[in-house]
Short mmCIF file of C-alpha atoms in Angstrom, two decimals:
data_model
loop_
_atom_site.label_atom_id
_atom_site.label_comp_id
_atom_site.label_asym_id
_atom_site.label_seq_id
_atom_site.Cartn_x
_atom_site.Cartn_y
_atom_site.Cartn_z
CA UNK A 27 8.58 9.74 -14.80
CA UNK A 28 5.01 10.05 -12.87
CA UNK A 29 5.49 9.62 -9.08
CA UNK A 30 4.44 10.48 -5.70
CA UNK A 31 6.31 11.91 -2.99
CA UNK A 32 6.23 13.40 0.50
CA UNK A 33 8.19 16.69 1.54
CA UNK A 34 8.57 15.73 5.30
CA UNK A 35 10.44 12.06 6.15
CA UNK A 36 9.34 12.45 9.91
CA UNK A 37 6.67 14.61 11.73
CA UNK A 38 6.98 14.98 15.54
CA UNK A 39 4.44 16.53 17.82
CA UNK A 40 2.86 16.47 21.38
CA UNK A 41 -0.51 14.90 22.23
CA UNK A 42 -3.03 16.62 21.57
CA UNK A 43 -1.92 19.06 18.89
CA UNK A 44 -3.18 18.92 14.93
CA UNK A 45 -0.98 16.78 12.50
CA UNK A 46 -0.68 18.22 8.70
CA UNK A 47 1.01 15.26 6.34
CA UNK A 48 1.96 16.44 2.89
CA UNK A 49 2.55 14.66 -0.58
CA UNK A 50 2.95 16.01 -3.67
CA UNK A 51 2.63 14.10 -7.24
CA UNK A 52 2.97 14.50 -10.23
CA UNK A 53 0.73 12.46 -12.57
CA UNK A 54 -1.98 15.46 -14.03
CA UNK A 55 -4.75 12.30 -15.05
CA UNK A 56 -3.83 11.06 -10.95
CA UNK A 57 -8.55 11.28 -10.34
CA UNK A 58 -8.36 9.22 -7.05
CA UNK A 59 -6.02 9.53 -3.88
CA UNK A 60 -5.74 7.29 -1.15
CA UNK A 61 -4.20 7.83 2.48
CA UNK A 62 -3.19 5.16 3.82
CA UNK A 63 -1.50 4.43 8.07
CA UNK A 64 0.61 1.74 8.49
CA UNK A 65 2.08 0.56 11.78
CA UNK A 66 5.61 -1.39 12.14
CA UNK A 67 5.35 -4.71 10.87
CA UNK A 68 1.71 -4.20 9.73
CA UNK A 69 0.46 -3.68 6.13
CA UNK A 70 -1.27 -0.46 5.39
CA UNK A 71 -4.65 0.08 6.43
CA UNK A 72 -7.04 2.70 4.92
CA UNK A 73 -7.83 5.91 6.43
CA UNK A 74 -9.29 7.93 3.73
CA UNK A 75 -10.42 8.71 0.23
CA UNK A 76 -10.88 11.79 -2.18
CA UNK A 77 -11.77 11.64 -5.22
CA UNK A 78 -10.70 14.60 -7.58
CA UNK A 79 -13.83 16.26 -8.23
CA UNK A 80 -13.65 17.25 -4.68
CA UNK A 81 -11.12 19.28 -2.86
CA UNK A 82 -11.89 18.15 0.75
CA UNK A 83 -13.46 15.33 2.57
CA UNK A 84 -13.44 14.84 6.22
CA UNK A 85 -13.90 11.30 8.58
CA UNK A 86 -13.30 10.88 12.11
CA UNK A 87 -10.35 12.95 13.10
CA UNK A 88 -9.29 13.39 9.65
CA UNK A 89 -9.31 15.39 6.90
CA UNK A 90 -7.77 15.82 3.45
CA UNK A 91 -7.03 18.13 1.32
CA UNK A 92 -6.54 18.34 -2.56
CA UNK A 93 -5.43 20.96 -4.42
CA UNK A 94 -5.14 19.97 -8.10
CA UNK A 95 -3.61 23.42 -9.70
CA UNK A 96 -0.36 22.61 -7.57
CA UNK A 97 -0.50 18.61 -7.37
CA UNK A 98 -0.62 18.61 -3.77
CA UNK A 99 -2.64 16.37 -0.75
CA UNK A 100 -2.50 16.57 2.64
CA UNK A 101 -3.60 14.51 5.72
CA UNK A 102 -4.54 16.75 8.34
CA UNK A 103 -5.25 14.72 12.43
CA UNK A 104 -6.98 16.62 14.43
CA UNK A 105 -5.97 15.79 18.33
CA UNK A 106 -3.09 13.24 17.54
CA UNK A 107 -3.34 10.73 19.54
CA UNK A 108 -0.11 8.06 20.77
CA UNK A 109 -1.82 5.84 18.97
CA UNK A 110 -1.94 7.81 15.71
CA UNK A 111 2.34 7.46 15.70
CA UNK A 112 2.82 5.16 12.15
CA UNK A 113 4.21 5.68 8.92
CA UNK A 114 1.84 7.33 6.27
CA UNK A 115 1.55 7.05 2.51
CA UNK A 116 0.00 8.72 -0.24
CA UNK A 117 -1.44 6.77 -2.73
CA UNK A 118 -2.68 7.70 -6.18
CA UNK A 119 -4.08 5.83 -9.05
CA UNK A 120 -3.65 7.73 -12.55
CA UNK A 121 -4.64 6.42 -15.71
CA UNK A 122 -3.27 2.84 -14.86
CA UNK A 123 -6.05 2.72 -12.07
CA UNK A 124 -3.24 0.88 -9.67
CA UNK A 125 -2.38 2.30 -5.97
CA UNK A 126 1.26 3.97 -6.43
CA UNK A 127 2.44 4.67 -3.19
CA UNK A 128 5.11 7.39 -2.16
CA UNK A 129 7.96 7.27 0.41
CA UNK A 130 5.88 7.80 3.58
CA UNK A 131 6.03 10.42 6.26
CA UNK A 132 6.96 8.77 9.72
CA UNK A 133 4.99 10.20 12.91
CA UNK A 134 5.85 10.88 15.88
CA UNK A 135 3.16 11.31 18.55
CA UNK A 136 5.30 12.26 22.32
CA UNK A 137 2.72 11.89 25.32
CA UNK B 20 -14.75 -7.62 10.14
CA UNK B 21 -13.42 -9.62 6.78
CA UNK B 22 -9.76 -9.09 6.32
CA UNK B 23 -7.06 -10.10 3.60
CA UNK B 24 -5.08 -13.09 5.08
CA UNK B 25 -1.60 -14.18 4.13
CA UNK B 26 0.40 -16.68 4.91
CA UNK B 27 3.08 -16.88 6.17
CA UNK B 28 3.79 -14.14 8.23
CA UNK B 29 7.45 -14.51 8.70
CA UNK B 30 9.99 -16.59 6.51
CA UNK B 31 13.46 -17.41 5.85
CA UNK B 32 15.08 -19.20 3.22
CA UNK B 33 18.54 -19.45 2.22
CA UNK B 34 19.58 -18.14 -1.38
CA UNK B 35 18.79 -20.18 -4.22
CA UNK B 36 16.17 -22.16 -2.18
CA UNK B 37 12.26 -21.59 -3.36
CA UNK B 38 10.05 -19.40 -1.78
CA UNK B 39 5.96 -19.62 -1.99
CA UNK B 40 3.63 -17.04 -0.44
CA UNK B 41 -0.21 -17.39 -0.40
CA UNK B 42 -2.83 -14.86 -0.05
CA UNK B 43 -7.06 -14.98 0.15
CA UNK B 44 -8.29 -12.03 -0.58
CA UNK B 45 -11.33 -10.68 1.10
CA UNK B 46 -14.47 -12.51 -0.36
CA UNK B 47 -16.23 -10.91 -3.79
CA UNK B 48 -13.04 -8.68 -4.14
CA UNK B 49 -12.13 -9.41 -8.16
CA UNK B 50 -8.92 -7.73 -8.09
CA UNK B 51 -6.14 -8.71 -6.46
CA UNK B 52 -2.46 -6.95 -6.00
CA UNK B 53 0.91 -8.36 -4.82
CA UNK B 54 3.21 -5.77 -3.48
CA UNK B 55 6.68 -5.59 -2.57
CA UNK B 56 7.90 -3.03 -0.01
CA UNK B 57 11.50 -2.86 1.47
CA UNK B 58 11.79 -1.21 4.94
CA UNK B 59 11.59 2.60 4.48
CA UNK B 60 10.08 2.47 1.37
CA UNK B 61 6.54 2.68 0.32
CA UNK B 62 4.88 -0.76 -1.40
CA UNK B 63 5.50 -1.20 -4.83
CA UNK B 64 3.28 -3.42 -7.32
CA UNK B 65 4.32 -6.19 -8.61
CA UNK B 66 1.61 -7.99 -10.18
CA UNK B 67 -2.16 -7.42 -10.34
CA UNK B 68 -5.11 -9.82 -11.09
CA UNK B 69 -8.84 -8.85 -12.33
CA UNK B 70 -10.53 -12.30 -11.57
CA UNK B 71 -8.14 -15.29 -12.69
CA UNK B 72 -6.14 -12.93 -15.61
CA UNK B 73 -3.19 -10.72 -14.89
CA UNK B 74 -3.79 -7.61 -15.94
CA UNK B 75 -0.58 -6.05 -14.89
CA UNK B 76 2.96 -7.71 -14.21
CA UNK B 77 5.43 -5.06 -16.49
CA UNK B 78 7.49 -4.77 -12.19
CA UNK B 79 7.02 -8.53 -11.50
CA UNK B 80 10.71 -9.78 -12.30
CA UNK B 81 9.79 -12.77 -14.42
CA UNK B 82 12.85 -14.71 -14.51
CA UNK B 83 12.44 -15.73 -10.82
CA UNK B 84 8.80 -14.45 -9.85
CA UNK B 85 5.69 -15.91 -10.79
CA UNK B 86 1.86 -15.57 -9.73
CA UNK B 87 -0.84 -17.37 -9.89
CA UNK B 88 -4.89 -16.97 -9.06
CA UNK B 89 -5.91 -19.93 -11.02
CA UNK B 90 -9.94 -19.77 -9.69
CA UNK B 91 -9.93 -16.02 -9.16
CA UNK B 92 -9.88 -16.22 -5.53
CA UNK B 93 -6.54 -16.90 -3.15
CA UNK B 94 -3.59 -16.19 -4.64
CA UNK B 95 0.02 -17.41 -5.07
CA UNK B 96 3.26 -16.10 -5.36
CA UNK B 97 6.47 -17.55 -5.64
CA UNK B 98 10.03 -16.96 -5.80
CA UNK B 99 12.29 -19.36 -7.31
CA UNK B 100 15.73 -19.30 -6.78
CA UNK B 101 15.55 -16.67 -3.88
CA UNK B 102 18.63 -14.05 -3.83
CA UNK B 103 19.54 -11.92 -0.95
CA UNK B 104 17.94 -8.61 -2.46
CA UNK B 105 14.67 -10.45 -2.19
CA UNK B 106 13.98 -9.73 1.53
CA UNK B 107 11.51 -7.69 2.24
CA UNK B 108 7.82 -7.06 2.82
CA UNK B 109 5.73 -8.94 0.76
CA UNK B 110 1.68 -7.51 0.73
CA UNK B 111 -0.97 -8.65 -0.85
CA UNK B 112 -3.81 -6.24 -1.07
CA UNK B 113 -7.82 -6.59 -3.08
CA UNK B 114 -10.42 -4.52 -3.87
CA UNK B 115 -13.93 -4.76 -5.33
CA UNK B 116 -13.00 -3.21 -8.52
CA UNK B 117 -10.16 -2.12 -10.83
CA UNK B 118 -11.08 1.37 -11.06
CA UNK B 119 -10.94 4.08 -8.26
CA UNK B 120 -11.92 1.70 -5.28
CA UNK B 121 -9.98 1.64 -2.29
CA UNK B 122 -7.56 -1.69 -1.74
CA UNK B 123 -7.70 -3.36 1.67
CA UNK B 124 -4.08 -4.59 2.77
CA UNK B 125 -3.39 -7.67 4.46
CA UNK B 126 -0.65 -7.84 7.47
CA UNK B 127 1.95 -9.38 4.68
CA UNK B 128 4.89 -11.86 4.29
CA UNK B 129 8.46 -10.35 5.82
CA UNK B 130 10.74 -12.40 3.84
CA UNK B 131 14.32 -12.87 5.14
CA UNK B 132 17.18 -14.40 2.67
CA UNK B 133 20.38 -15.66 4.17
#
């Protein structure tokens, strides 16, 4: 069936460096993708959109990526921060229009 | 800043006892979600409202679950009789529209059957 999933469970890295976050899915009619940061015992809170007549869009710190011919998104953090250490999820809504979430990358920010 | 608030934050119920969690979505948002998200696992829908009409509940399990948004605004969702599988996260998330707009998550229900 459709779904949405992450390659890497757990990201580590030092302060300071650049995080990349991947997802792949799987639904071709998936034409809006949400990333979303949630921290323990929190809900998840919006970070950024992309809508899939683009294949970038940058915010504060962040950027994604999509590239449709492969089905792919990424989340890239510029400077992680200690503060940036969370789980986060991929969302996409397909034809359905509802936010279907994937596993979740956990990461790891060491001072 | 307006926010999604739920209520209550934590619970815990014993099996076969009723469960009720509320939700008020931020104000002018028309749709409304419920998820359900067990630790280590991303949320999954269970129901979703446009207004006061549910437009989706095909993952709600309907022999226990039911929701309700009877004015189109806060939100209801109960469990009834609660079994040990149960516990989990329960979110409730809205957004201005159904199509292609971001939803806004509130800090959930972390439901705990004994």
């Amino acid at each position: 069936g459709e779904s949405v999933g992450l390659h890497l469970p757990t990201l580590s890295v030092q302060e300071g460096d650049n995080s990349i976050i991947n997802c792949a899915y799987s639904n071709s009619a998936s034409d809006y993708f949400i990333w979303y940061k949630q921290e323990s015992g929190k809900g998840p809170q919006f970070i950024i959109d992309i809508r899939s007549n683009m294949d970038k869009r940058q915010g504060q710190r962040v950027t994604v990526l999509l590239n449709k011919t492969v089905k792919h998104l990424s989340l890239q953090i510029a400077a992680t921060q200690p503060g940036d250490s969370a789980v986060y999820f991929c969302a996409e809504t397909g034809g359905s229009y509802i936010p279907t979430f994937g596993r979740g990358t956990s990461l790891i920010v060491h001072p | 800043e307006a926010e999604v608030a739920q209520s209550p934050r934590y619970k815990i119920t014993e099996k076969s006892q009723a469960v009720a969690f509320w939700c008020d979505p931020i104000s002018g948002h028309a749709t409304l979600y419920w998820y359900r998200q067990i630790l280590g696992q991303g949320p999954e829908l269970l129901v979703q409202f446009q207004d006061e009409s549910v437009v989706d509940d095909s993952q709600l399990p309907k022999d226990r679950f039911s929701a309700e948004r009877l004015k189109g605004v806060d939100s209801t969702l109960k469990i009834q009789p609660a079994e040990l599988g149960d516990s989990a996260m329960y979110l409730c998330a809205s957004s201005l529209g159904s199509v292609n707009t971001e939803a806004f998550f509130g800090q959930g229900t972390r439901l705990t059957v004994v």
